[in-house]
Short mmCIF file of C-alpha atoms in Angstrom, two decimals:
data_model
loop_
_atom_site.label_atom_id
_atom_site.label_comp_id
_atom_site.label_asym_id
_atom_site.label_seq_id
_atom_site.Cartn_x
_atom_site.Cartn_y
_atom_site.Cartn_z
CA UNK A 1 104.24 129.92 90.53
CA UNK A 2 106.94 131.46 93.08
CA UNK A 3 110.42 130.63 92.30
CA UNK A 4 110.47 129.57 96.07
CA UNK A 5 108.35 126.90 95.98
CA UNK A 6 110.27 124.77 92.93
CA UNK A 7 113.07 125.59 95.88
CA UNK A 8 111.18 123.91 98.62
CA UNK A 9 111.13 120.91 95.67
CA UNK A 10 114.44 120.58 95.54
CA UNK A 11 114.38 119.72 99.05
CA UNK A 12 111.16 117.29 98.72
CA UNK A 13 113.75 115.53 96.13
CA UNK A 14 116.31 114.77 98.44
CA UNK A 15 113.99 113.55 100.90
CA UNK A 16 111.76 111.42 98.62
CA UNK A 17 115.30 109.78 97.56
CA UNK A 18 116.07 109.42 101.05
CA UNK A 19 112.91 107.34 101.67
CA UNK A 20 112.61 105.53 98.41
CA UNK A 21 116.36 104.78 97.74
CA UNK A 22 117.01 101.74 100.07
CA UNK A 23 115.21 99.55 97.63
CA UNK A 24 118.59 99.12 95.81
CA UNK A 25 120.44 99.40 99.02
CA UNK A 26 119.51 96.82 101.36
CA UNK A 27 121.50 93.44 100.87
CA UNK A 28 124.74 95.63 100.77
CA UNK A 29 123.66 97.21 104.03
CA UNK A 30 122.90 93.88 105.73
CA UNK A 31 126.16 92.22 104.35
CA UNK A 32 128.20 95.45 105.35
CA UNK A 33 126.64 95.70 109.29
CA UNK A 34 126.28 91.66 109.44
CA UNK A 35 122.49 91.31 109.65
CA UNK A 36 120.57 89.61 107.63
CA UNK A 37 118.55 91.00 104.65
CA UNK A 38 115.02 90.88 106.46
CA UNK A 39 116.63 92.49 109.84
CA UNK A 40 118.07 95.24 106.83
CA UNK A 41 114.65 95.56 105.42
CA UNK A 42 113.04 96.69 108.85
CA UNK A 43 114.77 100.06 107.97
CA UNK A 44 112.23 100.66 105.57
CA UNK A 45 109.64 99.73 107.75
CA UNK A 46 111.13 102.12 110.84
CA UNK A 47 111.12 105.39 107.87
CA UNK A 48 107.34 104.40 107.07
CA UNK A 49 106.69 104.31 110.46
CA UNK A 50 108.11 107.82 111.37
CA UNK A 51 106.30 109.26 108.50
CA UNK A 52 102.87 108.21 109.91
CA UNK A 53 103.35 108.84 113.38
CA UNK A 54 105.78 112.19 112.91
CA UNK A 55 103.26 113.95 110.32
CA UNK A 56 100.56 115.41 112.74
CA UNK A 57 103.21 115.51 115.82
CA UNK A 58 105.53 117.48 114.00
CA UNK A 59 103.55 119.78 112.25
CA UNK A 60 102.27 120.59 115.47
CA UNK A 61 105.85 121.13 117.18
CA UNK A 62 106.33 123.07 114.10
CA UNK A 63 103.92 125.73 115.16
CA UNK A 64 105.95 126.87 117.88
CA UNK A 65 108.69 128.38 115.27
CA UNK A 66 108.35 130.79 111.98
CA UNK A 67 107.72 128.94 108.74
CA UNK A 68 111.05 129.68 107.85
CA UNK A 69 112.21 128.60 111.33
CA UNK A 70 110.36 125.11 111.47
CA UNK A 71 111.57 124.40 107.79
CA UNK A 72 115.52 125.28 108.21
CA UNK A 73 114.81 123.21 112.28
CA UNK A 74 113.53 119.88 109.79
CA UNK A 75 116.06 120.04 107.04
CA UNK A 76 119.05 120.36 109.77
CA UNK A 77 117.96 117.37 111.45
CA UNK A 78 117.30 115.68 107.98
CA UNK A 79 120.78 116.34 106.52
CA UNK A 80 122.37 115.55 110.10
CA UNK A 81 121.15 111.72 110.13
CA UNK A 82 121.91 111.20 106.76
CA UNK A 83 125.45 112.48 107.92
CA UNK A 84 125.63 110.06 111.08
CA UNK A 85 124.30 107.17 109.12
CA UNK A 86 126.90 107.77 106.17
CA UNK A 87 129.56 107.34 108.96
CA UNK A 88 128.29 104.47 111.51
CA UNK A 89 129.38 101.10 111.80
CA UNK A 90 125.95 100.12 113.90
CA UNK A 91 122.61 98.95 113.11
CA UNK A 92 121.05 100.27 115.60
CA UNK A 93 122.77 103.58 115.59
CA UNK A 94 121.58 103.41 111.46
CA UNK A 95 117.98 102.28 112.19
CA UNK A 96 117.72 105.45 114.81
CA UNK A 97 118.56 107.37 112.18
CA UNK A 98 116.06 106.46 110.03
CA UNK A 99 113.27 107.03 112.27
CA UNK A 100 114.67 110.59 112.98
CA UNK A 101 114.97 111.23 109.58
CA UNK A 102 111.69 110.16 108.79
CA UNK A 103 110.27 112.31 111.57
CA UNK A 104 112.33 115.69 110.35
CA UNK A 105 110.79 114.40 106.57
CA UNK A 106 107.48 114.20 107.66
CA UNK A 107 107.14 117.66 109.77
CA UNK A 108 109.45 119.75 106.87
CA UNK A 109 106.59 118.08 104.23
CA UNK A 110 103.72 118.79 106.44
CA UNK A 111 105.08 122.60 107.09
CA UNK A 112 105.69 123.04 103.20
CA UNK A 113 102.40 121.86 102.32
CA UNK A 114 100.87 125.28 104.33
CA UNK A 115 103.71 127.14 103.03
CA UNK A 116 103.46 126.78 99.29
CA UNK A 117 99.54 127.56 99.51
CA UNK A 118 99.95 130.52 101.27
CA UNK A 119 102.40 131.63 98.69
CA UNK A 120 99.80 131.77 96.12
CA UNK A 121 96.51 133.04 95.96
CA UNK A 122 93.62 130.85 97.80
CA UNK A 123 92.05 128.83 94.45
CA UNK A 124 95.84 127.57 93.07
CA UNK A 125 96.60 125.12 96.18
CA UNK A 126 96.34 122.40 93.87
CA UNK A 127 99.06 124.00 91.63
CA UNK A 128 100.76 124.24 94.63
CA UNK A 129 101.04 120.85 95.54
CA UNK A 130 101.86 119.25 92.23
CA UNK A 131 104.87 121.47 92.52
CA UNK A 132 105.78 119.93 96.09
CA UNK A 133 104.83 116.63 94.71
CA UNK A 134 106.66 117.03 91.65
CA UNK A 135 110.10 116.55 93.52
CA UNK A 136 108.57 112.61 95.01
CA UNK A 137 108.40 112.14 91.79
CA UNK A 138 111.56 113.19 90.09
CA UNK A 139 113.37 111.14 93.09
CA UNK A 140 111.07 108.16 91.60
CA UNK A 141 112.94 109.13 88.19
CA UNK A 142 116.10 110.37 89.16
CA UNK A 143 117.49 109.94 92.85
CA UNK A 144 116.47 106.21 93.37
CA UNK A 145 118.36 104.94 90.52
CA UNK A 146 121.33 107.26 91.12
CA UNK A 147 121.54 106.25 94.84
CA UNK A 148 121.31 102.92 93.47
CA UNK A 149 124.43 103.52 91.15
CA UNK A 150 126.65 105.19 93.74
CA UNK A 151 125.85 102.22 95.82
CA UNK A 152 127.37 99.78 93.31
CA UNK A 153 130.10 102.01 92.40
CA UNK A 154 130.82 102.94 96.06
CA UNK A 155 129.27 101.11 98.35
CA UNK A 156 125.84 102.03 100.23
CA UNK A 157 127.17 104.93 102.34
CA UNK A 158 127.85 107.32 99.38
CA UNK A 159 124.22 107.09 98.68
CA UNK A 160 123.37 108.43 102.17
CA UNK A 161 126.44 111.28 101.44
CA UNK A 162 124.47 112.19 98.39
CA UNK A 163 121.26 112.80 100.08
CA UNK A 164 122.92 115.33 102.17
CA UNK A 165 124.89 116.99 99.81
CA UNK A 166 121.64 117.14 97.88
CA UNK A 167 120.16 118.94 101.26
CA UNK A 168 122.64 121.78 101.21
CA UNK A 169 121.53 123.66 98.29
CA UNK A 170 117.78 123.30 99.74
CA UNK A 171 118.80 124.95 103.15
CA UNK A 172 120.48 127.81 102.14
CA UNK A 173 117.31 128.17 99.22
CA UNK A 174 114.54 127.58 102.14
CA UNK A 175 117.16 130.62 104.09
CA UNK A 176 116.74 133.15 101.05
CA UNK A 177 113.52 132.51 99.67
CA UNK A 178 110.77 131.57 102.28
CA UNK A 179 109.89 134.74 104.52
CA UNK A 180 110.66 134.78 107.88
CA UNK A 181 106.89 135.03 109.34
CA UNK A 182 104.64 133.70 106.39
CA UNK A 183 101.61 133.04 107.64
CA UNK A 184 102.86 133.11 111.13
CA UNK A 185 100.42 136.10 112.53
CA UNK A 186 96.80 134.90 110.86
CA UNK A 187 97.81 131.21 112.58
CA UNK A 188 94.62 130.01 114.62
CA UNK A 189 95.08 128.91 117.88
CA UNK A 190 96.18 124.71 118.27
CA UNK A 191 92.35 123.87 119.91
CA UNK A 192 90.89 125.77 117.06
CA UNK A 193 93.02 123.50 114.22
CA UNK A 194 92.00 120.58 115.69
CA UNK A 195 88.14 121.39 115.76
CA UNK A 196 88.86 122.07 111.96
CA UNK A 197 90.10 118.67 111.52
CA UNK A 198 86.17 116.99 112.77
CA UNK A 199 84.83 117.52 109.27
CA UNK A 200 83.43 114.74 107.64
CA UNK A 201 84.45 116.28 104.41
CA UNK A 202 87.95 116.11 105.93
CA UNK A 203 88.14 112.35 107.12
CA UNK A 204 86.40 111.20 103.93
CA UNK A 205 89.13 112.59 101.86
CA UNK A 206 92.23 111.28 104.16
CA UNK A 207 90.45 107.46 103.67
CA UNK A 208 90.41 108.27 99.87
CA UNK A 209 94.07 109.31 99.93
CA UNK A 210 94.86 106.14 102.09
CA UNK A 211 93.10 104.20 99.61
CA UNK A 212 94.44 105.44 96.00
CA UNK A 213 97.98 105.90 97.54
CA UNK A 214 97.48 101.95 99.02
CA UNK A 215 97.15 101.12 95.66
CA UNK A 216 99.94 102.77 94.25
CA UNK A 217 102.41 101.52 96.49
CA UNK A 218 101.11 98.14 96.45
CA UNK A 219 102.00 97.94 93.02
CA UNK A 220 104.80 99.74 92.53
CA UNK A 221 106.64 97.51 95.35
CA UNK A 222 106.11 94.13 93.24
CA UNK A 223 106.99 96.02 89.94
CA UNK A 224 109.89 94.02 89.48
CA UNK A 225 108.71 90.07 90.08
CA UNK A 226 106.13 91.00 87.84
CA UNK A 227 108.39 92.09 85.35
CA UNK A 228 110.40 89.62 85.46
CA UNK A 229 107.96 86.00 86.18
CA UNK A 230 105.22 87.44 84.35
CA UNK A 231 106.18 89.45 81.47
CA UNK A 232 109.28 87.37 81.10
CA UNK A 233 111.96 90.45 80.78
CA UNK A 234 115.39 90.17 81.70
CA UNK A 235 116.04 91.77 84.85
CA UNK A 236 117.75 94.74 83.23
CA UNK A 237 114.11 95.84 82.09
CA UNK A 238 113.46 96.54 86.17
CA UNK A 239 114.93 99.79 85.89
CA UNK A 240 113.39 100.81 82.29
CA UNK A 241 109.80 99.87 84.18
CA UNK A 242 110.24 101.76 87.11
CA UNK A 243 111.40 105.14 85.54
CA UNK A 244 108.36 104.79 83.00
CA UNK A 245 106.49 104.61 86.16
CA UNK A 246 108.67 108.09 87.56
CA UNK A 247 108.04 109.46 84.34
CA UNK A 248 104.23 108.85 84.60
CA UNK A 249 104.01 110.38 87.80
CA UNK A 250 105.64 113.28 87.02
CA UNK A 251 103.37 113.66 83.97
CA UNK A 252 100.22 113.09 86.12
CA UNK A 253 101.30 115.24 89.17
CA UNK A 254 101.59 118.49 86.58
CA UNK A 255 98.64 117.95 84.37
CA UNK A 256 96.56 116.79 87.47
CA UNK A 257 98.14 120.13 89.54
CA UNK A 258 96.14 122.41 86.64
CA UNK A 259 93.03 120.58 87.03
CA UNK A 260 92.98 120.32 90.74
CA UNK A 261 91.66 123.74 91.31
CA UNK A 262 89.17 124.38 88.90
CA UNK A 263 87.79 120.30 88.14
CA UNK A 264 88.59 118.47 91.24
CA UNK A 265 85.70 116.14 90.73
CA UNK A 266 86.79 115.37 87.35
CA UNK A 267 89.87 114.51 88.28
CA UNK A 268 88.70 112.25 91.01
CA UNK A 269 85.91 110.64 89.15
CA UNK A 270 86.99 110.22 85.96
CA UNK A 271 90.50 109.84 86.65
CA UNK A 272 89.51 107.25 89.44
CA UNK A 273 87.57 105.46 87.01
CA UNK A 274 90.45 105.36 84.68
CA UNK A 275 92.69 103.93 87.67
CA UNK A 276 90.86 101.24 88.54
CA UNK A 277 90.36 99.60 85.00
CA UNK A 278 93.89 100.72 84.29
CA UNK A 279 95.20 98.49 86.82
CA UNK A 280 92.87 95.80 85.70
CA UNK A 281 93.72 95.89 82.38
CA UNK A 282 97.47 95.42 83.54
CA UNK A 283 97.06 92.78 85.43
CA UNK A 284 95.39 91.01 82.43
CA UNK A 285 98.00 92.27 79.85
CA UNK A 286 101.23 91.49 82.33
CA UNK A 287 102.07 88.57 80.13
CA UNK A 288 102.59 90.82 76.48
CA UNK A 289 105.67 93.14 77.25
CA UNK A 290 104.19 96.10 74.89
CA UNK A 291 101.25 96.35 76.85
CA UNK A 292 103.37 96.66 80.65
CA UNK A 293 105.01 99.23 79.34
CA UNK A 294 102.80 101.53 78.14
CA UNK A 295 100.20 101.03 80.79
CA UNK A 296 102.44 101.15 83.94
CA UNK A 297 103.49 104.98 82.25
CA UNK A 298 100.12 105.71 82.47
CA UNK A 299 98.91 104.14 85.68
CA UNK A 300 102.06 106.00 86.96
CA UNK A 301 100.13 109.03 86.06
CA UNK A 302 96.76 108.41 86.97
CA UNK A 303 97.89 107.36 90.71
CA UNK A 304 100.04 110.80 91.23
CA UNK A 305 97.36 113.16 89.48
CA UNK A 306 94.98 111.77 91.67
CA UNK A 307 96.95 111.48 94.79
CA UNK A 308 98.32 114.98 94.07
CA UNK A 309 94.43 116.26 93.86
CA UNK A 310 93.35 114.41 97.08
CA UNK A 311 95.99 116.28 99.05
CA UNK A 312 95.12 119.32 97.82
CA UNK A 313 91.66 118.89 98.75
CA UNK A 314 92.62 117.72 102.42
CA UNK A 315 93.73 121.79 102.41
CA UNK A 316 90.49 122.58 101.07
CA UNK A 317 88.86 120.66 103.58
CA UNK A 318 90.29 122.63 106.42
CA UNK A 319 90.91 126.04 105.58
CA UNK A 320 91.24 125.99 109.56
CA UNK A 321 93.67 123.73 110.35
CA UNK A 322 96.55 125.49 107.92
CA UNK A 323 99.56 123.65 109.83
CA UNK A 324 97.72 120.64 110.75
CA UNK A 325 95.76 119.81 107.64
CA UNK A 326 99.46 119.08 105.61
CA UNK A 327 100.16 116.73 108.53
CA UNK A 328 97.47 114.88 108.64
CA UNK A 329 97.72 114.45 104.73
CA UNK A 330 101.28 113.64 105.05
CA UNK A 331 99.94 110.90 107.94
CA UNK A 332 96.95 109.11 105.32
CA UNK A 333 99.39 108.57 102.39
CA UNK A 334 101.96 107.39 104.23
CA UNK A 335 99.49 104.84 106.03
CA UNK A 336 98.35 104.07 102.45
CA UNK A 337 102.19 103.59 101.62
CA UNK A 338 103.02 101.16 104.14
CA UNK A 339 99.16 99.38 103.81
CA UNK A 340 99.53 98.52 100.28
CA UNK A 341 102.43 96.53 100.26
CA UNK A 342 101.60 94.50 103.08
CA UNK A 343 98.42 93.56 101.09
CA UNK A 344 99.83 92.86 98.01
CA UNK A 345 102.96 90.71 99.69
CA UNK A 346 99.68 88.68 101.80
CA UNK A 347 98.20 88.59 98.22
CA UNK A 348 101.55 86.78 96.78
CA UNK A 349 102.40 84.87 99.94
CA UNK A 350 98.58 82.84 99.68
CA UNK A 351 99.74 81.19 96.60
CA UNK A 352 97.44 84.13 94.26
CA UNK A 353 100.89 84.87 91.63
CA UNK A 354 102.59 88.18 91.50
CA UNK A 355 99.11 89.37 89.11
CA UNK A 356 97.77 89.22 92.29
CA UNK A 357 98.84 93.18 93.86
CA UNK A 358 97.38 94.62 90.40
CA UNK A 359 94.07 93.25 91.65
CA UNK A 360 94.58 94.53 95.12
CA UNK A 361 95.03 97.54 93.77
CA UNK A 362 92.27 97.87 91.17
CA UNK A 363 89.98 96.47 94.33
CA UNK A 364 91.62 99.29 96.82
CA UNK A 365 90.76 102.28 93.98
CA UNK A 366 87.24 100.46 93.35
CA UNK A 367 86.64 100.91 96.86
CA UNK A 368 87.82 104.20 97.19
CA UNK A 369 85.00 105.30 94.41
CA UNK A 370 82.24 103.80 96.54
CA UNK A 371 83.33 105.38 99.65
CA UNK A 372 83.64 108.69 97.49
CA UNK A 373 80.34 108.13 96.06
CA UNK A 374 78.60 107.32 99.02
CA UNK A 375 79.97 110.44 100.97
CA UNK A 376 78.97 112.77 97.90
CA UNK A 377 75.13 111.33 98.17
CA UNK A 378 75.22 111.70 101.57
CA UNK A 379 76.04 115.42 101.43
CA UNK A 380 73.49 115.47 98.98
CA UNK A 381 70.75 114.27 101.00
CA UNK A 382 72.08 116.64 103.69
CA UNK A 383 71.88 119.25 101.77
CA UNK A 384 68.22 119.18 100.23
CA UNK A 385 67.37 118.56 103.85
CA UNK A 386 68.93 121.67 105.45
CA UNK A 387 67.17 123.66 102.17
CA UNK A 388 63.94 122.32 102.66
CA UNK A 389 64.14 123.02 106.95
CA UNK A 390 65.03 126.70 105.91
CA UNK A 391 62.39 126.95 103.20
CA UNK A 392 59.87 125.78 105.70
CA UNK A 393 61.31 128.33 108.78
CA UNK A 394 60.87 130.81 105.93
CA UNK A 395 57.15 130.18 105.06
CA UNK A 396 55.86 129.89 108.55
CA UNK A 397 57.49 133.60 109.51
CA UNK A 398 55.90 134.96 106.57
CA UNK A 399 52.24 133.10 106.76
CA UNK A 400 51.91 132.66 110.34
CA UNK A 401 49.45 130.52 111.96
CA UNK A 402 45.47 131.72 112.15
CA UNK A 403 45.32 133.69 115.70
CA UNK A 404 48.45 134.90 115.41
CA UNK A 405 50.19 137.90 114.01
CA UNK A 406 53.46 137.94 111.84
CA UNK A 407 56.24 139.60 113.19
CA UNK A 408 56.84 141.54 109.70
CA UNK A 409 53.31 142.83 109.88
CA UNK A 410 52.79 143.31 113.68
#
């Protein structure tokens, strides 16, 4: 793999930190700005938001400028809000910020996406992403507990410092490494991309992203109640849970990223499998400590090699649409991020127990199989169909019809 494109992690680090960090960081925000912790929480909401909505907008804005040019345009705007927001004494001003900052996130991911599969040759996209990926993943690991940390030590802001501080040594890398033009001359026209994007192949595999990374999400948000009411662990086990979880998803993202290219299906199928009874298998072991453990390591890994695989394919799926395609992937998983918690807080909120978002999620990756399943027989069918019209047009040109002469003989 090119050095570059463990540089264009670095900055996918930052930014995953960025969006995943205010989990630690929200009652000091709302007790240092004077709102209350719901009114703080809406800034997660406003980053989700921007994600979905920025994706496909700003990978097409993107298109106007170089690779190079779109990436450095992002990460400016990225490490500027983090700047303003380390320094304001507003809400508003801060929740502004955060939807900016999810928008310059979401077109710099969509833009990398193309770029790190153009920097290798056509059948290692998958290796591609898992490197991309792999920096989400360390920030699960690494950056959200750190920004956590600073905050205690030093209050929220130094967390949002951090971040862009962290961004510095990704510009000047994303200035060195990533050629000015790449990919910039073969780029189809914007009407072209967009025909690309009609596929059915296409849409089915943005649903299954929306559905596995649903589940993830919906999980990994309630990690801690069910840590702590369920398994009955002291609250200092949170952390310990959650960077088993990091761990597992870097794990899966790498060993998933080799497989991607060559055994897609196997990852999907049998890895899907494994998903689904993983989760259900945790929500039926949460009580017996040994058994959270070790499982939520390796449903961390099964959710990220999969998700990892299913963007891959999205490129796959639309060899067309290079700049639109990461988008649009971008777009489904963050939809799939902001869906899943939402279900599994409905879940907890009718009474069902914090077990309850394991189910939601074994029923979101059970659902994603039959929708995979039904697409693949459905392609099937299509396919024996389109043989058997050609072997027919076949036939009849070479044994035409009594009366009449074949056009290879006449």
């Amino acid at each position: 793999m090119p050095f570059a494109l463990f540089l264009l992690g670095v900055a996918v680090f930052a930014q995953g930190t960025s969006e995943f960090m205010l989990a630690g960081l929200v009652s000091d925000i709302a007790r240092d700005l004077g709102v209350s912790v719901p009114t703080a929480g809406a800034l997660t909401s406003a980053f989700a938001a921007g994600m979905v909505v920025g994706a496909p907008l700003m990978a097409a804005l993107g298109r106007r400028w170089s690779r190079r040019g779109a990436l450095l345009g992002f990460l400016v705007a990225f490490l500027g809000v983090h700047v303003v927001g380390a320094l304001t004494d507003s809400f508003g001003v801060l929740l502004a910020t955060r939807v900016v900052g999810a928008l310059a996130n979401a077109g710099f991911l969509a833009v990398a996406l193309v770029t790190a599969v153009d920097m290798v040759e056509p059948r290692a996209k998958g290796r591609a992403t898992s490197v991309l990926l792999g920096g989400v993943t360390l920030a699960c690991v690494v950056g959200v507990p750190a920004g956590a940390l600073l905050g205690q030590l030093w209050g929220w802001r130094a967390a949002f410092w951090a971040v862009a501080l962290v961004s510095v040594p990704a510009l000047l890398a994303v200035v060195r490494s990533v050629p000015g033009g790449a990919g910039d001359s073969a780029r189809p026209a914007l009407r072209g991309e967009l025909r690309s994007l009609r596929g059915p192949r296409l849409r089915v595999t943005l649903l299954l992203g929306t559905l596995v990374n649903g589940a993830t999400f919906c999980t990994f948000t309630y990690l801690a109640p069910l840590v702590t009411k369920v398994t009955g662990l002291g609250g200092g086990w949170v952390p310990v849970v959650l960077a088993l979880f990091g761990a597992g998803s870097f794990v899966g993202v790498g060993v998933g990223g080799r497989f991607a290219d060559r055994r897609p299906g196997v990852v999907l199928g049998v890895g899907g499998g494994a998903l689904c009874l993983g989760w259900g298998a945790l929500a039926l072991g949460a009580g017996t400590p040994g058994v959270v453990l070790g499982l939520v390591f390796v449903q961390g890994a099964l959710s990220f090699g999969v998700g990892s695989t299913l963007i891959s394919q999205v490129l796959y799926a639309a060899p067309g649409a290079p700049t639109l395609s990461g988008g649009f992937a971008t777009a489904a998983f963050n939809v799939g991020a902001a869906l899943g918690p939402w279900l599994g807080g409905t879940a907890i909120g009718g009474g069902l127990g914090y077990r309850s978002p394991l189910w939601v999620s074994a029923v979101l990756v059970a659902l994603s199989l039959v929708v995979a399943g039904g697409a693949g027989g459905l392609a099937r069918r299509r396919n024996r169909g389109a043989g058997r019209s050609r072997t027919r047009a076949s036939s009849e040109e070479v044994s035409p019809a009594p009366g009449r002469r074949s056009r290879l003989t006449a």
